[in-house]
Amino acid sequence: MDALRIRGTGKPLQGNVRISGAKNAALPILCATLLSDGASRLRNVPRLRDIETTAALLRFLGRDVKVDAPEVHVAAGSQVRPEAPYELVKQMRASVLVLGPLVARFGRAKVSLPGGCAIGARPIDQHLKGLEAMGCTIRLERGYVMAEGPGGGGRLKGAEVYFDLPTVTGTENLMMAAALAKGRTTLVNCAREPEVEELGRILNKMGAEVNGAGTDVIHIVGAERGELAPFDHAIIPDRIEAGTYMVAAAIIEGGDVLVEGAELRDLEALATKMRAAGVEITSEGQNVRVKRTGPLRGVNVTTAPHPGFPTDMQAQFLALMCVARGESVISETIFENRFMHVPELQRMGASVALRGNTAVVQGVQKLYGAAVMATDLRASASLIIAGIAAAGDETEVRRVYHLDRGYERIEEKLHGLGVDVERVKGAEA
Ligand code: EPU
């Protein structure tokens, strides 16, 4: 298994880093191609394992997919098999995003239940409740969701759906289902993430009528034809990748990094907290400059659905707070088990006390290098950031496959900012 080895040089990060396309926008958009038989082209797609997994899933479903990063081309293949097997879904929970488009387009779908993962139980009850409101019959059988349109495979009907809580992929799944349903669908208490807004833009390009994507109420009028039109679209930049480099830039005093292509508008909650911690953050055209000229102060953070502080930035921000002056209280409200990075950071000398969904961090002067292991994508990023702070020491972050799911060419990008990092092939697991 590969690992990343970081030698903490103590030198601040400086230079420019270009942000790739957003993973969590590309995944639903790739699934939206199922709503059309024409040839669609996605541009600015990041080169990531999750993209390969989605391409493999679409191929399994009978699509013709060519991944030539940063472009992906999808067209109809010769046959359709509306079935997402466990082998593919277990590799990537976002595979559940094929459920809405498949049942809307083909009247039926068989999709493996994703199960829990390292960050929490992650049920999909809200996705299923919404599809049922649209006339779907849902059965759970041997680990699979079996969904069928009204009257044994008919067209979905527009409906009013109230989400009990905002869910990103739940909102996206129902938007795609509604895009081919008969009549009008209203989704209430929707996730407002920029990736949801981006999917709304795509569905509009494809000929559905979507209003309000990016707000908590979305109205969708399904297209009358049985399918939507193909599209050509460049994916928005990845705000979480951008946020990760912003935090990395601030981990050592003197850091001065231009994060190219980042949308500050989508990163306000993070920027506000970083500024409160003493980091300078400014917009420079299409880029964001991050400068740290003095010591860091501890600040408190509570994760929340967008536009709140993103759970996907919690681990990286916690690593930053490990070397800030004073105390910071970090509460995780989205996923119940998203502190797996804490015991690893403690092994690097961080002072963190965990109480339920809250981590109380007392800043320390110095972190130390260690061999550490991450259990999810964002936790891995936090350990790399901590490794950069461990001056004079070496840190080996194991199980890099998590990182490869969501950060394109991470060692190359960090290298460009002056970080001494290398990939070690076949390191211990
Ligand atoms: N939830 C339910 N029932 C549902 C759906 C969700 O109870 O039917 C709960 C979840 O258990 C969680 C909360 O609602 O407590 C929010 O989960 P959400 O459904 O919004 O998460 P997701 O759609 O599965 C996406 C991102 C995650 C990101 C979360 C939260 C994609 C492909 N994934 O997941 O990204 O953490 O939203 O913002 O968009 C990552 O990129 O590292 C990542 C994990």
PDB file of N, CA and C in Angstrom, residues 22 25 43 134 141-142 237 310 374 384:
ATOM      1  N   ALA A  22     -14.442  20.048  -8.984  1.00  0.00           N
ATOM      2  CA  ALA A  22     -14.996  19.532  -7.730  1.00  0.00           C
ATOM      3  C   ALA A  22     -15.447  18.078  -7.859  1.00  0.00           C
ATOM      4  N   ALA A  25     -19.151  17.630  -7.222  1.00  0.00           N
ATOM      5  CA  ALA A  25     -20.028  18.121  -8.291  1.00  0.00           C
ATOM      6  C   ALA A  25     -19.963  17.146  -9.464  1.00  0.00           C
ATOM      7  N   ARG A  43     -16.072  18.684 -18.735  1.00  0.00           N
ATOM      8  CA  ARG A  43     -14.692  19.206 -18.716  1.00  0.00           C
ATOM      9  C   ARG A  43     -14.306  19.591 -17.293  1.00  0.00           C
ATOM     10  N   MET A 134     -42.951  10.114  -4.920  1.00  0.00           N
ATOM     11  CA  MET A 134     -43.104  10.292  -6.369  1.00  0.00           C
ATOM     12  C   MET A 134     -43.738   9.056  -7.029  1.00  0.00           C
ATOM     13  N   GLU A 141     -34.219  -5.728  -0.244  1.00  0.00           N
ATOM     14  CA  GLU A 141     -34.083  -7.180  -0.389  1.00  0.00           C
ATOM     15  C   GLU A 141     -32.621  -7.563  -0.454  1.00  0.00           C
ATOM     16  N   ARG A 142     -32.182  -8.380   0.467  1.00  0.00           N
ATOM     17  CA  ARG A 142     -30.805  -8.894   0.472  1.00  0.00           C
ATOM     18  C   ARG A 142     -29.749  -7.814   0.242  1.00  0.00           C
ATOM     19  N   PRO A 237     -14.801  24.651  -9.548  1.00  0.00           N
ATOM     20  CA  PRO A 237     -13.622  24.249  -8.763  1.00  0.00           C
ATOM     21  C   PRO A 237     -14.011  23.595  -7.436  1.00  0.00           C
ATOM     22  N   PRO A 310     -18.125  23.664   6.754  1.00  0.00           N
ATOM     23  CA  PRO A 310     -18.279  22.319   6.168  1.00  0.00           C
ATOM     24  C   PRO A 310     -17.637  21.207   7.007  1.00  0.00           C
ATOM     25  N   ALA A 374      -4.787   6.900   8.262  1.00  0.00           N
ATOM     26  CA  ALA A 374      -6.062   7.612   8.178  1.00  0.00           C
ATOM     27  C   ALA A 374      -7.159   6.668   7.730  1.00  0.00           C
ATOM     28  N   ILE A 384      -1.591  15.125   6.873  1.00  0.00           N
ATOM     29  CA  ILE A 384      -0.538  15.710   6.032  1.00  0.00           C
ATOM     30  C   ILE A 384      -0.220  17.119   6.528  1.00  0.00           C
TER      31      ILE A 384
END
